[in-house]
């Protein structure tokens, strides 16, 4: 309902939160986005944005800009990490929009620029939420406060919103870590090898996903999945090293060895997970993305699911208006839970595109072409 000017607050300006804010503002809602980081920074590394997401970006007028800053691979190759044999060649075109791989920070900056001036607030770490029935009061660590008629939690796997709704519980360590590194692509020229646009190298119990993150093809990124018995650190990540990488991928293909030799800085991140949540909303509060359905990154669809959530939640609020938020939240969950759960399951299993298969159920999906299922469909 474009004329409804009640206040919406979004917690978190990551890819899901920023897109939710932009979509809702484009629909005419009054939205503020609160981000705990003190300022914007080009953080993170590579990320995949498939055609299912580009169709959403078209609604906020940034699809062409995203394509312009991205690498646009035509295939997803899966290869045996030891022999180099091809396990699958999956075409990435023919799904109604472009497949992009891009630096997360570049993408987030572009998304934040679509928000209305003055509606994105940094240094707002949420410490308290009070849903008193008539509105929601928010308190932030630096002493400020705000109110809203509804609040959307887009604040990740360690969501404060989730903690308020379901109580404190640490996410489960999955037994895997991911190494991340951005490589200056110019370093790779001396090897005389074919560094493909988008390739996943599969070993018996580990893998390495590799792709370019810019339209200039000057950054080549890898992220691994490697078994690691326990996460012994309190920090979000720790430094790794070429030596650790060489040990983890000893005997693997010469292209992998070249990538490791060309690595200047590599970090190691724990992969956490949560069991499926019994609810996604309560009262005037609702969650999206990793706050309600975190998943391992093995399918490259975690951020995509958050953005799809944002689009569906916007559709439902446009349908009902903020005053009937309870119906909107129920419609949102009815129309998202099945798909998000399926993607979560496949991603956690780490089988996606290992063999030749049709990924149209993922990439060919158009959230705006799907009929809105009623609450009775739950």
Coordinates of C-alpha atoms in Angstrom, one line a residue:
X1 CA 0.0 0.0 0.0
X2 CA 2.0 2.9 -1.3
X3 CA 0.2 5.5 0.8
X4 CA 0.9 3.8 4.1
X5 CA 3.5 5.9 5.9
X6 CA 3.9 4.0 9.1
X7 CA 7.5 3.4 10.0
X8 CA 9.5 0.3 9.2
X9 CA 12.9 -0.3 10.8
X10 CA 15.4 -2.7 9.3
X11 CA 18.3 -4.1 11.4
X12 CA 21.3 -4.7 9.3
X13 CA 22.5 -3.2 6.0
X14 CA 24.0 -6.3 4.5
X15 CA 22.8 -7.4 1.1
X16 CA 19.4 -8.6 2.4
X17 CA 18.8 -5.6 4.6
X18 CA 19.9 -3.0 2.0
X19 CA 17.7 -4.6 -0.7
X20 CA 14.7 -4.9 1.6
X21 CA 15.1 -1.2 2.4
X22 CA 15.3 -0.2 -1.2
X23 CA 12.4 -2.4 -2.3
X24 CA 10.1 -1.1 0.5
X25 CA 11.1 2.5 -0.2
X26 CA 10.3 2.0 -3.9
X27 CA 6.9 0.6 -2.8
X28 CA 6.3 3.9 -0.9
X29 CA 7.0 2.8 2.6
X30 CA 8.8 4.9 5.2
X31 CA 11.9 2.9 6.0
X32 CA 15.1 3.4 8.1
X33 CA 18.0 1.0 8.0
X34 CA 20.3 0.6 11.0
X35 CA 23.8 -0.9 10.6
X36 CA 26.1 -1.6 13.5
X37 CA 29.3 -1.0 11.5
X38 CA 30.7 2.5 12.1
X39 CA 31.0 3.3 8.4
X40 CA 30.8 1.6 5.0
X41 CA 33.9 -0.4 4.1
X42 CA 34.8 -2.7 1.1
X43 CA 34.6 -5.8 3.3
X44 CA 34.1 -9.4 2.4
X45 CA 35.2 -11.0 -0.8
X46 CA 33.4 -12.7 -3.7
X47 CA 29.7 -13.5 -4.1
X48 CA 27.5 -15.0 -6.7
X49 CA 24.3 -13.2 -7.9
X50 CA 22.3 -15.5 -10.1
X51 CA 19.5 -14.6 -12.5
X52 CA 17.0 -15.2 -9.7
X53 CA 18.5 -12.2 -8.0
X54 CA 19.1 -10.0 -11.0
X55 CA 15.4 -10.1 -11.7
X56 CA 14.9 -8.5 -8.2
X57 CA 17.6 -5.9 -8.9
X58 CA 15.7 -4.8 -12.0
X59 CA 12.9 -3.6 -9.6
X60 CA 15.2 -1.1 -7.9
X61 CA 17.0 -0.1 -11.1
X62 CA 20.4 -1.5 -10.5
X63 CA 20.6 -4.7 -12.6
X64 CA 22.6 -3.2 -15.4
X65 CA 25.0 -1.5 -12.9
X66 CA 25.5 -4.9 -11.1
X67 CA 26.3 -6.5 -14.4
X68 CA 28.8 -3.7 -15.3
X69 CA 30.9 -4.2 -12.2
X70 CA 30.8 -8.0 -12.3
X71 CA 32.3 -10.9 -14.0
X72 CA 29.7 -12.7 -16.0
X73 CA 30.6 -16.4 -16.4
X74 CA 28.8 -18.5 -19.1
X75 CA 29.4 -21.8 -17.3
X76 CA 29.8 -23.2 -13.9
X77 CA 32.5 -25.9 -14.2
X78 CA 33.0 -28.7 -11.7
X79 CA 36.4 -30.4 -11.8
X80 CA 38.1 -33.2 -10.0
X81 CA 40.6 -31.4 -7.7
X82 CA 43.2 -34.1 -8.2
X83 CA 43.0 -35.1 -11.8
X84 CA 41.4 -32.0 -13.2
X85 CA 38.8 -34.0 -15.0
X86 CA 35.5 -32.2 -15.7
X87 CA 32.6 -33.5 -13.6
X88 CA 30.0 -31.1 -15.0
X89 CA 29.6 -28.1 -17.4
X90 CA 26.5 -26.1 -16.3
X91 CA 25.4 -23.3 -18.6
X92 CA 24.6 -20.1 -16.7
X93 CA 22.6 -18.3 -19.4
X94 CA 19.0 -18.9 -20.6
X95 CA 17.4 -18.1 -17.2
X96 CA 16.0 -14.6 -18.1
X97 CA 18.9 -12.5 -16.6
X98 CA 22.7 -12.5 -16.3
X99 CA 24.7 -14.6 -13.9
X100 CA 27.2 -12.4 -12.0
X101 CA 30.2 -13.0 -9.7
X102 CA 31.2 -9.8 -7.9
X103 CA 33.0 -8.4 -4.8
X104 CA 30.5 -8.3 -2.0
X105 CA 31.7 -4.9 -0.9
X106 CA 31.2 -3.4 -4.3
X107 CA 27.7 -4.9 -4.5
X108 CA 26.8 -3.7 -1.0
X109 CA 27.9 -0.2 -1.8
X110 CA 25.8 -0.1 -4.9
X111 CA 22.8 -1.4 -3.0
X112 CA 23.2 1.1 -0.2
X113 CA 23.3 3.9 -2.8
X114 CA 19.7 3.0 -3.8
X115 CA 18.4 3.8 -0.3
X116 CA 16.9 7.3 0.2
X117 CA 19.3 9.9 1.5
X118 CA 19.4 10.0 5.3
X119 CA 17.6 6.6 5.7
X120 CA 20.8 4.5 6.3
X121 CA 22.3 4.9 9.8
X122 CA 25.7 3.6 10.7
X123 CA 27.1 2.9 14.2
X124 CA 23.8 1.5 15.3
X125 CA 24.5 -1.7 17.2
X126 CA 21.1 -2.9 18.5
X127 CA 21.2 -3.8 22.2
X128 CA 17.5 -3.8 23.1
X129 CA 14.1 -4.4 21.4
X130 CA 10.8 -3.8 23.1
X131 CA 7.6 -4.8 21.2
X132 CA 5.0 -3.2 23.5
X133 CA 2.1 -4.2 21.2
X134 CA 1.5 -0.7 19.8
X135 CA 5.0 -0.2 18.4
X136 CA 8.6 -1.3 18.8
X137 CA 11.2 0.6 20.7
X138 CA 14.9 0.1 19.6
X139 CA 17.9 1.0 21.7
X140 CA 21.4 1.2 20.3
X141 CA 24.8 0.8 22.0
X142 CA 25.9 4.4 21.5
X143 CA 22.9 5.6 23.5
X144 CA 20.4 6.6 20.8
X145 CA 16.9 5.1 20.3
X146 CA 14.3 4.8 17.7
X147 CA 10.7 3.6 17.2
X148 CA 9.0 1.7 14.4
X149 CA 5.6 0.1 13.7
X150 CA 7.4 -3.1 12.5
X151 CA 11.0 -4.2 12.6
X152 CA 12.8 -6.5 10.1
X153 CA 15.8 -8.4 11.4
X154 CA 18.3 -8.8 8.6
X155 CA 21.2 -9.0 11.1
X156 CA 22.7 -12.4 10.2
X157 CA 23.3 -15.7 11.9
X158 CA 24.0 -14.0 15.2
X159 CA 20.8 -12.0 14.9
X160 CA 19.8 -9.9 17.9
X161 CA 16.2 -10.2 16.7
X162 CA 16.4 -14.0 16.7
X163 CA 17.7 -13.9 20.2
X164 CA 14.8 -11.7 21.3
X165 CA 12.3 -14.1 19.7
X166 CA 13.8 -17.4 20.6
X167 CA 16.3 -16.8 23.3
X168 CA 20.1 -16.9 23.2
X169 CA 21.7 -19.9 21.5
X170 CA 25.1 -20.1 19.9
X171 CA 25.0 -21.3 16.3
X172 CA 26.4 -24.8 15.7
X173 CA 29.9 -25.2 14.4
X174 CA 29.7 -27.3 11.3
X175 CA 33.1 -29.0 11.5
X176 CA 34.2 -27.1 8.4
X177 CA 36.2 -23.9 7.8
X178 CA 36.4 -21.8 4.7
X179 CA 39.7 -20.1 3.5
X180 CA 39.2 -16.9 1.6
X181 CA 41.7 -15.1 -0.6
X182 CA 41.7 -12.4 -3.3
X183 CA 44.5 -12.7 -5.8
X184 CA 45.8 -10.1 -8.2
X185 CA 45.0 -11.8 -11.5
X186 CA 48.1 -10.4 -13.1
X187 CA 50.1 -12.8 -10.9
X188 CA 48.6 -15.7 -12.7
X189 CA 49.8 -14.9 -16.2
X190 CA 53.2 -16.4 -15.7
X191 CA 51.8 -19.9 -15.2
X192 CA 50.4 -20.3 -18.7
X193 CA 47.3 -22.1 -17.3
X194 CA 43.6 -21.6 -18.0
X195 CA 42.1 -19.9 -15.0
X196 CA 38.4 -20.3 -15.7
X197 CA 35.7 -17.7 -14.9
X198 CA 33.8 -19.9 -12.5
X199 CA 35.0 -23.3 -11.4
X200 CA 34.6 -25.5 -8.3
X201 CA 37.4 -28.0 -7.6
X202 CA 36.1 -31.1 -5.7
X203 CA 38.2 -33.4 -3.6
X204 CA 37.2 -36.4 -1.6
X205 CA 36.4 -34.4 1.5
X206 CA 37.1 -30.7 0.6
X207 CA 36.7 -28.2 -2.2
X208 CA 37.8 -24.9 -3.6
X209 CA 35.4 -22.5 -5.4
X210 CA 37.2 -20.0 -7.7
X211 CA 36.0 -17.0 -9.8
X212 CA 36.6 -13.5 -10.9
X213 CA 35.0 -10.7 -8.8
X214 CA 35.2 -7.7 -11.2
X215 CA 34.2 -6.9 -14.8
X216 CA 37.9 -6.0 -15.3
X217 CA 38.9 -9.6 -14.3
X218 CA 41.7 -8.2 -12.2
X219 CA 40.7 -10.0 -9.0
X220 CA 40.5 -13.8 -8.8
X221 CA 38.9 -15.1 -5.6
X222 CA 38.9 -18.5 -4.0
X223 CA 36.9 -19.9 -1.0
X224 CA 37.4 -23.4 0.3
X225 CA 35.4 -25.9 2.4
X226 CA 37.8 -27.9 4.5
X227 CA 37.1 -30.2 7.4
X228 CA 38.4 -28.8 10.7
X229 CA 37.7 -30.6 13.9
X230 CA 37.0 -27.6 16.2
X231 CA 37.0 -23.8 16.1
X232 CA 39.3 -22.8 18.9
X233 CA 39.0 -19.0 18.4
X234 CA 36.6 -16.3 19.7
X235 CA 37.0 -14.1 16.6
X236 CA 35.0 -14.3 13.4
X237 CA 38.1 -15.3 11.5
X238 CA 41.8 -15.8 11.8
X239 CA 44.8 -15.4 9.5
X240 CA 45.8 -18.4 7.6
X241 CA 48.9 -18.9 5.4
X242 CA 50.2 -20.3 2.1
X243 CA 51.8 -23.1 4.2
X244 CA 48.5 -24.1 5.7
X245 CA 46.8 -24.0 2.3
X246 CA 49.6 -26.1 0.7
X247 CA 49.1 -28.7 3.4
X248 CA 45.3 -28.7 3.1
X249 CA 45.6 -29.1 -0.7
X250 CA 48.7 -31.2 -1.0
X251 CA 48.7 -33.3 -4.2
X252 CA 45.9 -31.2 -5.8
X253 CA 45.9 -30.0 -9.4
X254 CA 48.6 -27.6 -10.6
X255 CA 46.0 -24.8 -11.0
X256 CA 45.2 -25.0 -7.3
X257 CA 48.9 -25.0 -6.5
X258 CA 49.4 -21.9 -8.7
X259 CA 46.6 -20.1 -6.8
X260 CA 48.1 -21.0 -3.5
X261 CA 51.6 -19.8 -4.6
X262 CA 50.0 -16.5 -5.8
X263 CA 48.2 -15.8 -2.5
X264 CA 49.4 -12.9 -0.4
X265 CA 46.7 -12.8 2.3
X266 CA 44.4 -15.7 3.2
X267 CA 42.0 -15.9 6.1
X268 CA 40.2 -18.8 7.7
X269 CA 36.5 -18.6 8.7
X270 CA 34.4 -21.1 10.7
X271 CA 31.2 -22.3 9.0
X272 CA 28.3 -22.1 11.4
X273 CA 24.7 -23.3 11.1
X274 CA 21.4 -23.4 12.9
X275 CA 18.6 -25.9 13.1
X276 CA 15.4 -24.8 11.2
X277 CA 13.6 -22.2 13.4
X278 CA 10.1 -22.8 14.6
X279 CA 9.0 -19.3 13.7
X280 CA 10.2 -16.4 11.5
X281 CA 8.1 -13.7 13.1
X282 CA 6.4 -12.7 16.3
X283 CA 4.3 -9.7 17.1
X284 CA 5.7 -6.7 15.1
X285 CA 9.0 -8.3 14.4
X286 CA 10.1 -10.5 11.5
X287 CA 13.4 -12.0 10.2
X288 CA 14.9 -12.7 6.8
X289 CA 18.1 -14.3 5.4
X290 CA 20.7 -15.8 7.8
X291 CA 18.7 -14.6 10.8
X292 CA 16.1 -17.3 10.1
X293 CA 17.6 -19.8 7.7
X294 CA 21.4 -19.7 7.7
X295 CA 23.2 -22.2 5.4
X296 CA 26.6 -23.3 4.4
X297 CA 27.9 -21.3 1.5
X298 CA 28.4 -24.4 -0.8
X299 CA 25.6 -23.5 -3.2
X300 CA 26.5 -19.8 -3.4
X301 CA 22.8 -18.9 -2.6
X302 CA 22.8 -17.6 1.0
X303 CA 22.7 -14.0 0.1
X304 CA 20.4 -14.7 -2.8
X305 CA 17.9 -16.3 -0.4
X306 CA 18.0 -13.2 1.8
X307 CA 17.3 -11.0 -1.2
X308 CA 14.5 -13.2 -2.3
X309 CA 13.1 -13.0 1.2
X310 CA 13.3 -9.2 1.0
X311 CA 11.3 -9.2 -2.3
X312 CA 8.6 -11.6 -1.0
X313 CA 8.2 -9.7 2.3
X314 CA 7.8 -6.5 0.3
X315 CA 5.2 -8.2 -1.9
X316 CA 3.2 -9.3 1.2
X317 CA 3.4 -5.9 2.9
X318 CA 2.2 -4.2 -0.3
X319 CA -0.7 -6.7 -0.3
X320 CA -1.8 -6.1 3.2
X321 CA -0.4 -2.7 4.4
X322 CA 1.6 -2.3 7.6
X323 CA -1.6 -2.2 9.7
X324 CA -2.2 -5.8 8.9
X325 CA 1.4 -6.8 9.4
X326 CA 0.4 -10.1 11.1
X327 CA -1.2 -11.3 7.9
X328 CA 1.8 -10.1 5.8
X329 CA 4.2 -12.0 8.0
X330 CA 2.2 -15.2 7.8
X331 CA 1.9 -14.8 4.0
X332 CA 5.7 -14.2 3.8
X333 CA 6.6 -17.4 5.7
X334 CA 4.0 -19.5 3.8
X335 CA 5.5 -18.3 0.5
X336 CA 9.2 -18.6 1.5
X337 CA 9.8 -21.4 3.9
X338 CA 9.6 -24.3 1.4
X339 CA 12.1 -22.8 -1.0
X340 CA 14.5 -21.5 1.6
X341 CA 14.5 -24.9 3.4
X342 CA 15.2 -26.7 0.1
X343 CA 18.1 -24.5 -0.8
X344 CA 19.4 -24.7 2.8
X345 CA 19.3 -28.5 2.7
X346 CA 21.0 -28.8 -0.7
X347 CA 23.6 -26.3 0.2
X348 CA 24.4 -28.0 3.5
X349 CA 24.7 -31.3 1.7
X350 CA 27.3 -29.8 -0.7
X351 CA 26.1 -31.7 -3.8
X352 CA 24.9 -28.8 -6.0
X353 CA 26.2 -29.0 -9.6
X354 CA 28.8 -31.7 -8.7
X355 CA 27.3 -33.7 -11.6
X356 CA 25.5 -32.5 -14.7
X357 CA 22.1 -31.3 -13.7
X358 CA 19.4 -28.7 -14.5
X359 CA 19.7 -25.8 -12.0
X360 CA 16.6 -24.0 -13.4
X361 CA 14.7 -24.5 -10.1
X362 CA 17.3 -22.1 -8.6
X363 CA 18.3 -19.7 -11.4
X364 CA 15.1 -19.8 -13.4
X365 CA 13.0 -18.8 -10.4
X366 CA 11.2 -15.4 -10.7
X367 CA 9.8 -14.4 -7.4
X368 CA 7.4 -11.9 -9.1
X369 CA 6.0 -14.5 -11.4
X370 CA 5.1 -16.8 -8.6
X371 CA 1.4 -16.6 -7.5
X372 CA 1.1 -15.5 -3.8
X373 CA 0.0 -18.6 -1.9
X374 CA -2.7 -18.0 0.8
X375 CA -2.2 -18.7 4.5
X376 CA -4.3 -21.8 4.1
X377 CA -1.5 -23.3 2.0
X378 CA 0.7 -23.6 5.0

